[in-house]
CSV table of C-alpha atoms in Angstrom, one decimal:
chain,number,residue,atom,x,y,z
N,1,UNK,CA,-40.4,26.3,38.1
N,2,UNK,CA,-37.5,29.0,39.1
N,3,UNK,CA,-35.5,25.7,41.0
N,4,UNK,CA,-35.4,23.7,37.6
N,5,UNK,CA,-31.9,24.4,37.3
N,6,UNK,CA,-31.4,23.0,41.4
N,7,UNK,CA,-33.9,19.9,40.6
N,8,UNK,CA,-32.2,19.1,37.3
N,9,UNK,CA,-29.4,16.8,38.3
N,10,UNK,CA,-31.5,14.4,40.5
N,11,UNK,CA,-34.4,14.2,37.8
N,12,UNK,CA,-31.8,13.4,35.4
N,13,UNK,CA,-30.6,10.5,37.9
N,14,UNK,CA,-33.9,9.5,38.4
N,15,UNK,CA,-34.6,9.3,35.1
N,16,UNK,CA,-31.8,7.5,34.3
N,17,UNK,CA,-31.6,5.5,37.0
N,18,UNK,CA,-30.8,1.6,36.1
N,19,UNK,CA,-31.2,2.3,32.8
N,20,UNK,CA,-28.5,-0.5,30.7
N,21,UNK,CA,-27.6,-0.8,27.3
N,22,UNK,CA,-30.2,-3.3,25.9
N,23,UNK,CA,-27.5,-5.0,23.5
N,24,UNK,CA,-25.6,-7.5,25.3
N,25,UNK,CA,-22.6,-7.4,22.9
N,26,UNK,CA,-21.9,-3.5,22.9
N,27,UNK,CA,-18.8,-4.0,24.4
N,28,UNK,CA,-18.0,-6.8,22.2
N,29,UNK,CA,-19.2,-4.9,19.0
N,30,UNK,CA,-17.4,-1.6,19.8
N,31,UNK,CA,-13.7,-3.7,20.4
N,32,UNK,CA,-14.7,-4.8,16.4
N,33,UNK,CA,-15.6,-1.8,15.0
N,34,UNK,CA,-12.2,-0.3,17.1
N,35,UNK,CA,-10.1,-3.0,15.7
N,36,UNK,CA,-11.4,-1.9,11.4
N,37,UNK,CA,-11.6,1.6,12.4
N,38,UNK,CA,-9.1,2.8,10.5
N,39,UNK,CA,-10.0,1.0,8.0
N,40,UNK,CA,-13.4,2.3,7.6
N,41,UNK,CA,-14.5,5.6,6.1
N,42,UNK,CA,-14.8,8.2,9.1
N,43,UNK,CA,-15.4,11.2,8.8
N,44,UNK,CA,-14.5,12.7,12.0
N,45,UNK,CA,-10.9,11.2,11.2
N,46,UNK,CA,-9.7,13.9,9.5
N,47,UNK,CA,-11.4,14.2,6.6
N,48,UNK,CA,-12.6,16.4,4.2
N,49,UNK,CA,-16.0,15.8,5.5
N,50,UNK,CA,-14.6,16.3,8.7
N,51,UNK,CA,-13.6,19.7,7.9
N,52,UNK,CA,-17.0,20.5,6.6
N,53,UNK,CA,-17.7,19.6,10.3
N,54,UNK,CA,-15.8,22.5,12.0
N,55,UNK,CA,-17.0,24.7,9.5
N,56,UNK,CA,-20.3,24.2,11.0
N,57,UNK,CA,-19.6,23.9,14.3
N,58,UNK,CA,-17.3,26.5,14.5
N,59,UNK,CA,-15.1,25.2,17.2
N,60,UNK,CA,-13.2,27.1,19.3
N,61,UNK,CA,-10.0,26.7,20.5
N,62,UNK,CA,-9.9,24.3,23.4
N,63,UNK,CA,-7.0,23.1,25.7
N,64,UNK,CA,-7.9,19.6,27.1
N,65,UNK,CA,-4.4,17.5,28.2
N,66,UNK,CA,-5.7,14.4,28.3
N,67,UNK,CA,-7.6,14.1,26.0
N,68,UNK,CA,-5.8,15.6,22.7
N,69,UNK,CA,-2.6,16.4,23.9
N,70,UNK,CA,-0.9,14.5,20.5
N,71,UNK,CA,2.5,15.1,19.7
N,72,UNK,CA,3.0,12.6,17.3
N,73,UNK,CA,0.1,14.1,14.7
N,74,UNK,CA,-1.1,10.8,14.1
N,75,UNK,CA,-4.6,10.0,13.5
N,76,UNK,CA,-7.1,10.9,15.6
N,77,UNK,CA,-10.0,9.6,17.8
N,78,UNK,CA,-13.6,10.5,16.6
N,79,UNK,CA,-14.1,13.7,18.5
N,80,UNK,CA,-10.4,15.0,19.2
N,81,UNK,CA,-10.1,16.3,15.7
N,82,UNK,CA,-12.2,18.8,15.7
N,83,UNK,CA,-10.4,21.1,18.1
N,84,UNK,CA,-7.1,22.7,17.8
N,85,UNK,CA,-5.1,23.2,21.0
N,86,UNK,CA,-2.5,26.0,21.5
N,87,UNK,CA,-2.5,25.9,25.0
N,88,UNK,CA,-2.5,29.6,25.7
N,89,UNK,CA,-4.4,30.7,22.6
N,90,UNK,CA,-7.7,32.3,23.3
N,91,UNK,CA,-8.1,33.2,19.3
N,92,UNK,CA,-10.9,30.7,17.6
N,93,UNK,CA,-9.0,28.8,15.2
N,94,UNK,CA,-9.7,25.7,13.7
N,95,UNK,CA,-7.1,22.8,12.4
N,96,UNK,CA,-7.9,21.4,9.4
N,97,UNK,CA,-6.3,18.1,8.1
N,98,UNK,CA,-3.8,18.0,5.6
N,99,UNK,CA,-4.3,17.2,2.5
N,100,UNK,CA,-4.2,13.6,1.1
N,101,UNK,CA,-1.5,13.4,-0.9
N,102,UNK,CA,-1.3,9.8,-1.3
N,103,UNK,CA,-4.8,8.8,-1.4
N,104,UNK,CA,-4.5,9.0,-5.3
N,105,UNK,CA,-1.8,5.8,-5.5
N,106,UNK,CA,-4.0,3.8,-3.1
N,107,UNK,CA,-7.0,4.9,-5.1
N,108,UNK,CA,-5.2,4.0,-8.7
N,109,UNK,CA,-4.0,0.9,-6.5
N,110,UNK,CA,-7.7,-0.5,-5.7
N,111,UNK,CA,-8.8,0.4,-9.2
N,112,UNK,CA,-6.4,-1.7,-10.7
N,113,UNK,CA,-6.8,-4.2,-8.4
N,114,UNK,CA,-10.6,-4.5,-8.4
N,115,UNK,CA,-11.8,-4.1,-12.3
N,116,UNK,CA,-12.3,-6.8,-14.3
N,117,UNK,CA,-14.8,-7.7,-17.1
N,118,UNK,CA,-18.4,-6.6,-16.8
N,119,UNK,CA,-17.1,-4.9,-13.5
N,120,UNK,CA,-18.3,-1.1,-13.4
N,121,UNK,CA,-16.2,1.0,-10.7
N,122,UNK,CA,-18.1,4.5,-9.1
N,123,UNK,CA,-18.4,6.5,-5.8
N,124,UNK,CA,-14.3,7.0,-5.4
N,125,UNK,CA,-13.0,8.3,-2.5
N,126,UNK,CA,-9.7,8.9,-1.1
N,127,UNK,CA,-9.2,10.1,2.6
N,128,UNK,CA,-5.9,10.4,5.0
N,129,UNK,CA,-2.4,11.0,3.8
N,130,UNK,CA,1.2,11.0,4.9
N,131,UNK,CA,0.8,13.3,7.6
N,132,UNK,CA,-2.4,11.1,8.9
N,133,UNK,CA,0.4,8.2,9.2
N,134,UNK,CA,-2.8,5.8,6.7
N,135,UNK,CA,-3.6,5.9,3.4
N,136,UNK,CA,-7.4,5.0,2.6
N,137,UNK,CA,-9.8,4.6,-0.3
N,138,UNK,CA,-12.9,2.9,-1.4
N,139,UNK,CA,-15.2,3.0,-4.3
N,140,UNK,CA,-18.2,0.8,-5.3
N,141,UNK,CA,-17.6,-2.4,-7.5
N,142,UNK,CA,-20.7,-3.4,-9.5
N,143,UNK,CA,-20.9,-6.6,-11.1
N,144,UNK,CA,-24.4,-6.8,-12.6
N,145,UNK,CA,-26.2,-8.4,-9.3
N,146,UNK,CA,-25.3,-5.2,-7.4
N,147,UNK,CA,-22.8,-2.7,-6.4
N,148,UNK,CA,-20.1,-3.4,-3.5
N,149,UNK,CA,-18.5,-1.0,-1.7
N,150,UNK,CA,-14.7,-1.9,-1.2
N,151,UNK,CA,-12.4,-0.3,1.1
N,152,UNK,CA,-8.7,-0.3,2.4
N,153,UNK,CA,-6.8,1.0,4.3
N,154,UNK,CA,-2.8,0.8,4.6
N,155,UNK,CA,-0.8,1.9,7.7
N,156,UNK,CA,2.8,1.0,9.0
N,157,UNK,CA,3.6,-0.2,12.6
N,158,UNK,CA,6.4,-1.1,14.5
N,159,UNK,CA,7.2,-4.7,13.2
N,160,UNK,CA,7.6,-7.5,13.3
N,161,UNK,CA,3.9,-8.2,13.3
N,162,UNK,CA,2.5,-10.3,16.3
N,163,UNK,CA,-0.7,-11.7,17.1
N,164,UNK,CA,-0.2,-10.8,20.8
N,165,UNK,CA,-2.7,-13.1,22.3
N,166,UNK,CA,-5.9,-11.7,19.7
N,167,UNK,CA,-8.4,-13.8,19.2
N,168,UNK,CA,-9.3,-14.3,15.3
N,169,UNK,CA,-5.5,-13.6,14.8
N,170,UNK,CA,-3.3,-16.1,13.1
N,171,UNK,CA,0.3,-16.0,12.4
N,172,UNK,CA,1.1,-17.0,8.7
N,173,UNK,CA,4.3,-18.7,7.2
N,174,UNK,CA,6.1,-15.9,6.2
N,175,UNK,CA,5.9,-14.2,9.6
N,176,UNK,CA,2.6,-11.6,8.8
N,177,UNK,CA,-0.3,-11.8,11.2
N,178,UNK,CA,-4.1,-11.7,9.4
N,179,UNK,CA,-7.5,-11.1,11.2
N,180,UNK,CA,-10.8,-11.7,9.0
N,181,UNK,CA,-14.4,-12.0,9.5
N,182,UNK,CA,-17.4,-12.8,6.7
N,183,UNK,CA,-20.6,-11.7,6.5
N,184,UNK,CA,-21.0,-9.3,10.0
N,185,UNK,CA,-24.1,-7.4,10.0
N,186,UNK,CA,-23.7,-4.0,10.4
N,187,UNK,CA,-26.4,-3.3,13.0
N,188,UNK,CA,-27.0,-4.5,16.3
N,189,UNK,CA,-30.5,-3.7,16.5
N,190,UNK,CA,-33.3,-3.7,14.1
N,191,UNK,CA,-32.0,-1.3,11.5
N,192,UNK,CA,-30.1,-4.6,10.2
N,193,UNK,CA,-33.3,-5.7,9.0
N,194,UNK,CA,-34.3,-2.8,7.4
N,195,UNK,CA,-30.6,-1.8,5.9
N,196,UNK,CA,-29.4,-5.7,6.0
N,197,UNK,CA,-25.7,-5.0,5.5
N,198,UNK,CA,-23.2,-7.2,6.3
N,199,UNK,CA,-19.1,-6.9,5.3
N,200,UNK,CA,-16.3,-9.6,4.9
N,201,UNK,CA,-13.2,-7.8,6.3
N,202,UNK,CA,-9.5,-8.7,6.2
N,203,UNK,CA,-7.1,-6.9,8.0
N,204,UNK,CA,-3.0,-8.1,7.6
N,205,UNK,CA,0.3,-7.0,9.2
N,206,UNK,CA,3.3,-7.9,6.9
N,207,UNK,CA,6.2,-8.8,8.8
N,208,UNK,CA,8.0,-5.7,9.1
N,209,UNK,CA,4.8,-3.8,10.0
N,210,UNK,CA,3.1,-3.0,7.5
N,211,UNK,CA,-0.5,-3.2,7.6
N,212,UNK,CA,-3.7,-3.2,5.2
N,213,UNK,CA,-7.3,-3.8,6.0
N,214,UNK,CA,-10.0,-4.3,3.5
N,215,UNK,CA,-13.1,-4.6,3.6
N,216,UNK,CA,-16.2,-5.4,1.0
N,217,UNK,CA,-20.1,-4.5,2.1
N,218,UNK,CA,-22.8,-6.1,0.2
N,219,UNK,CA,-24.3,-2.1,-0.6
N,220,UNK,CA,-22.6,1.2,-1.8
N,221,UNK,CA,-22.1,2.2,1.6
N,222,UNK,CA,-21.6,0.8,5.6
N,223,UNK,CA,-24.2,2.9,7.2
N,224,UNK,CA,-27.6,4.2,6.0
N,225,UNK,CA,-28.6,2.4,3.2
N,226,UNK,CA,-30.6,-0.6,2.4
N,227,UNK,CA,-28.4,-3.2,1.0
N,228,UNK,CA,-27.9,-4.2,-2.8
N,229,UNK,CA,-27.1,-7.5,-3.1
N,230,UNK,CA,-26.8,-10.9,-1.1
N,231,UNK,CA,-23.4,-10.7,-0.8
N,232,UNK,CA,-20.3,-8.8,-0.4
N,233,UNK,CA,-19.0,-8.5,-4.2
N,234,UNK,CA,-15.7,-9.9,-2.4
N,235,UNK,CA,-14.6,-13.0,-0.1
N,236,UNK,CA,-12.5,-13.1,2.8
N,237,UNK,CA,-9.9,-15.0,0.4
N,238,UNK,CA,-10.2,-12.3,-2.6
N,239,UNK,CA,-10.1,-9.5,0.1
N,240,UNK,CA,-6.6,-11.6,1.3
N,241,UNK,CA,-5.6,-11.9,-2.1
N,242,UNK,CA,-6.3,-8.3,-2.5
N,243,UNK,CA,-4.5,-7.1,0.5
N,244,UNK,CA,-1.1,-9.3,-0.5
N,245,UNK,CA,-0.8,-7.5,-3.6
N,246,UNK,CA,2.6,-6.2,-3.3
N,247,UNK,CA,2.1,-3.2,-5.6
N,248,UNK,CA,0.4,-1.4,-2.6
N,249,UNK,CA,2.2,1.4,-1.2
N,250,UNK,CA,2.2,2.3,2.4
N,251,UNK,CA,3.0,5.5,4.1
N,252,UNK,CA,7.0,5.7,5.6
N,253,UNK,CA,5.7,6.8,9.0
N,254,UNK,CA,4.9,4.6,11.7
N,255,UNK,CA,1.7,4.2,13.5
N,256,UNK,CA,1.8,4.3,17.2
F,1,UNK,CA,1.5,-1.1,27.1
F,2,UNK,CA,-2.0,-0.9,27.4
F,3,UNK,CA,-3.6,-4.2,25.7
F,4,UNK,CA,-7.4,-5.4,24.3
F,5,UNK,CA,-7.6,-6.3,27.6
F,6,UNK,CA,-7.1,-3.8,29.4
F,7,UNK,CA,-9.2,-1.8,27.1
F,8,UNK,CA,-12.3,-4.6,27.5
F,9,UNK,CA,-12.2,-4.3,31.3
F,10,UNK,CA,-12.3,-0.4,31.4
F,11,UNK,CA,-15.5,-0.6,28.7
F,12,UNK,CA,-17.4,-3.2,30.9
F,13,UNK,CA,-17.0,-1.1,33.5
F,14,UNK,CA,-17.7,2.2,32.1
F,15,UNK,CA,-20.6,1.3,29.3
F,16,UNK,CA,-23.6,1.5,31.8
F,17,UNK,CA,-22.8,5.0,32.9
F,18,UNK,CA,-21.8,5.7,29.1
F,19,UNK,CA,-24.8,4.6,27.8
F,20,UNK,CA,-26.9,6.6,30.4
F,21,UNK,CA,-25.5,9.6,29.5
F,22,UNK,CA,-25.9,8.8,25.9
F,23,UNK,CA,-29.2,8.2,26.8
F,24,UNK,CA,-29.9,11.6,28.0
F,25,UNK,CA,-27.9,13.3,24.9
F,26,UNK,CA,-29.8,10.9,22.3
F,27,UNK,CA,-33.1,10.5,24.1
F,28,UNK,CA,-33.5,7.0,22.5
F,29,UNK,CA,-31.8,3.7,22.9
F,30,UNK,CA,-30.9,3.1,19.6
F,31,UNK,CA,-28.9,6.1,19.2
F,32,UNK,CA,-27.6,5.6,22.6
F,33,UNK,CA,-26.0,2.3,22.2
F,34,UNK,CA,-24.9,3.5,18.4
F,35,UNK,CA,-23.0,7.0,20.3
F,36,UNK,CA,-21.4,4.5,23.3
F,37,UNK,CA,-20.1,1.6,20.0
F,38,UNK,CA,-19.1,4.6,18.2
F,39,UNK,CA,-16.9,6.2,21.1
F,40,UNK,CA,-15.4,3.6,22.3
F,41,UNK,CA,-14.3,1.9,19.1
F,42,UNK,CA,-12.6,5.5,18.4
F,43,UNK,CA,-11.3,5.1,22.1
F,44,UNK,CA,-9.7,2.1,21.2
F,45,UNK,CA,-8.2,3.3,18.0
F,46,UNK,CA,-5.4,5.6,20.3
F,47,UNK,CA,-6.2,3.2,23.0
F,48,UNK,CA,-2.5,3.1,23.7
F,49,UNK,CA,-2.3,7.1,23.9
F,50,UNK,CA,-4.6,7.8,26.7
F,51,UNK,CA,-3.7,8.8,30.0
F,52,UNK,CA,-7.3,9.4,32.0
F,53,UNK,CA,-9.7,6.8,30.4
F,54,UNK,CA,-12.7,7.5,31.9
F,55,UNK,CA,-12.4,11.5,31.4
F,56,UNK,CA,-11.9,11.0,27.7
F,57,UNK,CA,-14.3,8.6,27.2
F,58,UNK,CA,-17.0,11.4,28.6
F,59,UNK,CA,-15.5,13.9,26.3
F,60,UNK,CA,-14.9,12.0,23.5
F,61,UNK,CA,-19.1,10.8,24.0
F,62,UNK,CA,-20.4,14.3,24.1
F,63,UNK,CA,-18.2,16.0,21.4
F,64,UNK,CA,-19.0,12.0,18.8
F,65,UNK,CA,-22.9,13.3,20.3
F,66,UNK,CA,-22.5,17.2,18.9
F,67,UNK,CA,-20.7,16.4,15.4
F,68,UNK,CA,-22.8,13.5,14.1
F,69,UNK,CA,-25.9,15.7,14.8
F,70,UNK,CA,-24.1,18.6,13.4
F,71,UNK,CA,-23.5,16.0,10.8
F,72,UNK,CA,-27.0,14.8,10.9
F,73,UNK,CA,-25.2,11.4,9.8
F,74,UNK,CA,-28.2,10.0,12.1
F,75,UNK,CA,-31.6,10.6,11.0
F,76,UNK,CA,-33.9,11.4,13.9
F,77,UNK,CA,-36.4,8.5,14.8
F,78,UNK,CA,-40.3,10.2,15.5
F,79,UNK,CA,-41.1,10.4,18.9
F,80,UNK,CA,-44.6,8.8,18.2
F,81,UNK,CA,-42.7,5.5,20.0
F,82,UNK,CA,-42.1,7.0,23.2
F,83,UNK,CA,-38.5,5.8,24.3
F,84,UNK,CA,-37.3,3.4,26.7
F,85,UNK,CA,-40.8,1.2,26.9
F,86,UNK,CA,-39.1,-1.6,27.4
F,87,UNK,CA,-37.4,-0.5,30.4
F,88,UNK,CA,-39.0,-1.8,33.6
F,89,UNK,CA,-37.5,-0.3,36.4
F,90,UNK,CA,-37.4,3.4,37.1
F,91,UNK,CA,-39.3,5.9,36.2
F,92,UNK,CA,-41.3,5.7,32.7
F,93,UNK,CA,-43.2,8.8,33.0
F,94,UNK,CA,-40.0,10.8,34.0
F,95,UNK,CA,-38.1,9.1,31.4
F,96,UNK,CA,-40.5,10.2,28.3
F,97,UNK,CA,-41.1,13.7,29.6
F,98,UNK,CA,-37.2,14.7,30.0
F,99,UNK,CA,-36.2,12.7,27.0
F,100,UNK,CA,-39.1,14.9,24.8
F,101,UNK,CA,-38.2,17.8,26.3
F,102,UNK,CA,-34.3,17.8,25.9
F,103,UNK,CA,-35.3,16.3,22.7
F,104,UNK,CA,-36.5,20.2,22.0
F,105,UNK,CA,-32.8,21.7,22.5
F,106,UNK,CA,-30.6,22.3,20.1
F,107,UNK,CA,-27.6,19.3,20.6
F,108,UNK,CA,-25.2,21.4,21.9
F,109,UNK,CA,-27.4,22.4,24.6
F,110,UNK,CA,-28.2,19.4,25.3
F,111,UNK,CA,-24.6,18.6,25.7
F,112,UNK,CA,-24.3,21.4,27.7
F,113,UNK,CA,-26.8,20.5,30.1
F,114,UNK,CA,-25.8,16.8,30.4
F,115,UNK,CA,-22.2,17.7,31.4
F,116,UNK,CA,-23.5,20.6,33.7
F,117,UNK,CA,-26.2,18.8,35.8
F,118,UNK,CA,-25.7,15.0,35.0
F,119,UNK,CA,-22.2,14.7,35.0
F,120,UNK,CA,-21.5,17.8,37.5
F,121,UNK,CA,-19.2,19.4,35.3
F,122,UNK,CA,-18.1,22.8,36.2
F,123,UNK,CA,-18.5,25.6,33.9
F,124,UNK,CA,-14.8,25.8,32.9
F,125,UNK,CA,-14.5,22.1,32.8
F,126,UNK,CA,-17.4,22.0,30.2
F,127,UNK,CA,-15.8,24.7,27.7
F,128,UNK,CA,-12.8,22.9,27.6
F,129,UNK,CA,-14.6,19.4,27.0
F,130,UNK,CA,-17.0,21.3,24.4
F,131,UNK,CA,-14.1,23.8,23.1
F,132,UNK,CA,-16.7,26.8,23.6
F,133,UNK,CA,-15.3,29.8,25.9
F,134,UNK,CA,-16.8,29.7,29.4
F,135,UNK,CA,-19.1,32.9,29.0
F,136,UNK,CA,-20.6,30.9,26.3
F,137,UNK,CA,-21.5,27.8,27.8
F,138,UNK,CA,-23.3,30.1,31.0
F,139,UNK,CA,-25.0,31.7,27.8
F,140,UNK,CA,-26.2,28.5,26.7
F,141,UNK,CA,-26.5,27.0,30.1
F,142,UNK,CA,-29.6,30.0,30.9
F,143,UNK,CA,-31.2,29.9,27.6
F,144,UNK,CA,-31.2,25.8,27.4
F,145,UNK,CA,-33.2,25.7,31.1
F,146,UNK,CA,-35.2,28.5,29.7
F,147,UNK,CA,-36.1,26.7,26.9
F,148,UNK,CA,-36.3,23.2,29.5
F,149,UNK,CA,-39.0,25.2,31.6
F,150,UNK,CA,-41.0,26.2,28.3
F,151,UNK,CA,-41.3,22.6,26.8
F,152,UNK,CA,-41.9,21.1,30.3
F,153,UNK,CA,-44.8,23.6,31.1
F,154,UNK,CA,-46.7,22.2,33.8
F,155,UNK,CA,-44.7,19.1,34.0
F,156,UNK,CA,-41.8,20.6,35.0
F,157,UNK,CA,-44.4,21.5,38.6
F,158,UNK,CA,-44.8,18.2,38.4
F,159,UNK,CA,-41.6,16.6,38.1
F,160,UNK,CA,-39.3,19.2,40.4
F,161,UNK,CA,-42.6,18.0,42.7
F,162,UNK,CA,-40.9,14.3,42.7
C-alpha cells in the first residue's frame, strides 16, 4: 500500500473516467443562475455570513493573479472573497467586507414597497454596500396562504442599457432593457420535488444604467427548504412594477 | 469584451472535466452538478474580468467545494445509495470505493488531494489555489493518503493492483 500516493492519479482517472454531468441543461442553468447572481442572497459574496466563513476557515494569505487580482474592489466571484492578496505578504490575514451602509435604504425601500393589508413582513436582511458597487435585501412577505421570500438587488452600469443580442431581453419605450422569467424551479434534480421551489424574477436596466433585479420564491428561502405556498407571493408584472419604483436608490459607483 | 457567448462556449467545453473533478471532491452527482452550476454562474458574474478561464474555473471549483462544506450549506446525502449507479461505463466498483473513501477526509483534504493527484497540481501551485502555505498542504498531503490507505484497507491492494 506504500505506492498509494504513485497509483493515485490513474485510479482517480479511472474512476472518473467518462463520467458526464447527468443534467443536460447544466450549462444552460448555470448562465441563469449567473445572470440573477447578484441578485440573489450569496453568501460567499461578501457577506456577513461570508465573514463567518473565513473565521472558520482561517485563510491564509494567498497570491493568485489570475484569479483575484481585482483592482476595482467590486464584487466578487464565489470563492475569490475569501482570500486577501498582498502579494508579498506571508502574514495570515483575512479581508473582511465592508460594511453595508446602504442596505438599510434598500431594506426600508422593499418594506415600503411590499406591505400592504393583512401582509406580515419577517426574516430581513440587508447584504453589500457602496464599496460592493450593489445594494441588496430581502425579507419574507406573508399573506395568509404562505410566506414569500422577496429579494432585490440594485447595481449601476455603464449606460445606456442594451439588450446586446440576450435572449429573454427586450428593449422597452423609454430606452431600459428588462429580462423576466415565472415560475423556474429551483432544482434540477429531484430535490425540486422534495423542496418544490420555483421564483418569478425580473431583472431591469434603466436607461442610464441603472439596474435592479427582483425576485419572489414561493417559500421563505431559495435553497433548503420545502416550499410554502403554490405560488410566488409576487408576479413577473408586480415584481416590474416593483422594480420601476423610482424611490429606489442605487449605489453612485459603476459596475464593471 | 468577452460576451454570453463566449462564456457558453468555454462552459460546454470545460463542464465534463469540471464535473469530474467535482465528482471526486463531492463524491456524489448531485452535489457535483450543484458545485459545477454554482462555479460557473459565479464565473460568469466577473465573466468580463478574467484573464485564464480555465485556471480560475478549477480554483474557483475547489475553494466554492471547501467553503460551502465549511459552510455545511449542503447537507450530506447517506452513502447507503452508493453513487454513480447509473453510470454505465467505467469502473463501478472503483468509483464506490474511492468516492467512500475520500468521503472519510476532511474537505480540505480532499481538495488537497484532487488538485495534487487529479489535476497534477504542484505543491506551490495548490497553496496558492487553496491560500494555505506550502509546508501545509505537504502536511495535509501525508496525513490525507494516510488516512486514504486506513479507509481503503485491503481495497487499496486491490485497487493499486488494477
Amino acid at each position: 500500500m506504500s505506492n498509494l500516493d504513485s497509483k493515485l492519479p490513474e485510479l482517480m482517472r479511472q474512476a472518473t473516467e467518462d463520467l458526464e454531468p447527468e443534467s443536460v441543461d447544466l450549462v444552460e442553468r448555470s448562465v441563469a443562475q449567473g445572470t440573477r447572481l447578484r441578485q440573489r442572497r450569496s453568501v460567499l459574496a461578501g457577506t456577513a455570513a461570508g465573514v463567518a466563513v473565513l473565521a472558520t476557515v482561517g485563510v491564509v494569505v494567498g497570491t493568485v493573479q489570475h484569479f483575484d487580482g481585482r483592482a476595482d474592489g467590486g464584487p466578487m466571484v464565489a470563492a475569490p472573497p475569501t482570500i486577501s492578496t498582498p502579494a508579498a505578504s506571508t502574514t495570515p490575514t483575512v479581508q473582511t467586507p465592508p460594511p453595508s451602509k446602504a442596505g438599510g435604504p434598500t431594506l426600508a425601500t422593499l418594506k415600503s414597497l411590499v406591505q400592504g393589508p393583512g401582509r406580515t413582513l419577517s426574516l430581513p436582511e440587508t447584504w453589500g454596500g457602496a464599496q460592493d458597487g450593489f445594494f441588496g435585501a430581502g425579507l419574507v412577505v406573508d399573506d395568509g396562504k404562505g410566506g414569500s421570500r422577496i429579494q432585490v438587488l440594485l447595481e449601476r452600469h455603464q449606460g445606456p442599457a442594451s439588450c446586446a443580442g440576450e435572449p429573454g431581453c427586450k428593449k422597452r419605450p423609454d430606452g431600459s432593457t428588462i429580462r423576466s422569467s415565472s415560475l423556474i424551479p429551483e432544482y434540477s434534480d429531484d430535490r425540486q420535488q422534495e423542496f418544490g421551489i420555483v421564483y418569478n424574477y425580473v431583472e431591469i436596466t434603466r436607461k442610464d444604467g441603472r439596474q435592479i433585479s427582483a425576485t419572489s420564491y414561493n417559500g421563505v428561502s431559495e435553497k433548503g427548504t420545502k416550499h410554502t405556498r403554490a405560488v410566488p407571493i409576487l408576479t413577473v408584472a408586480q415584481l416590474t412594477k416593483l422594480a420601476d419604483d423610482q424611490a429606489w436608490k442605487f449605489p453612485a459607483k459603476v459596475t464593471k | 469584451m468577452k460576451g454570453i457567448t463566449e462564456f457558453e462556449e468555454f462552459a460546454r467545453a470545460r463542464v465534463g472535466p469540471l464535473y469530474r473533478t467535482a465528482w471526486l471532491l463531492c463524491g456524489d452527482r448531485h452535489h457535483a452538478e450543484d458545485l459545477v452550476q454554482d462555479t460557473l454562474a459565479n464565473m460568469l458574474k466577473v465573466w468580463g474580468r478574467i484573464d485564464t478561464p480555465e485556471a480560475y474555473a478549477r480554483t474557483a471549483l475547489v475553494r466554492t467545494f471547501v467553503s460551502q462544506r465549511r459552510r455545511r450549506s449542503w447537507s450530506e446525502r447517506p452513502t447507503a445509495d452508493l453513487p454513480e449507479q447509473v453510470q454505465a461505463s467505467g469502473d463501478p466498483d472503483l468509483r464506490i470505493a474511492l468516492a467512500r473513501a475520500l468521503g472519510e477526509l476532511l474537505p480540505l483534504d480532499r481538495a488537497v488531494l484532487v488538485l495534487r493527484y487529479f489535476e497534477d497540481r504542484s505543491v506551490e501551485q495548490v497553496a496558492l489555489d487553496l491560500g494555505k502555505k506550502p509546508s501545509a498542504i505537504t502536511t495535509r498531503t501525508a496525513r490525507a493518503l494516510e488516512r486514504l490507505r486506513a479507509v481503503l484497507g485491503d481495497d487499496a491492494i486491490h485497487l493499486i493492483a488494477l
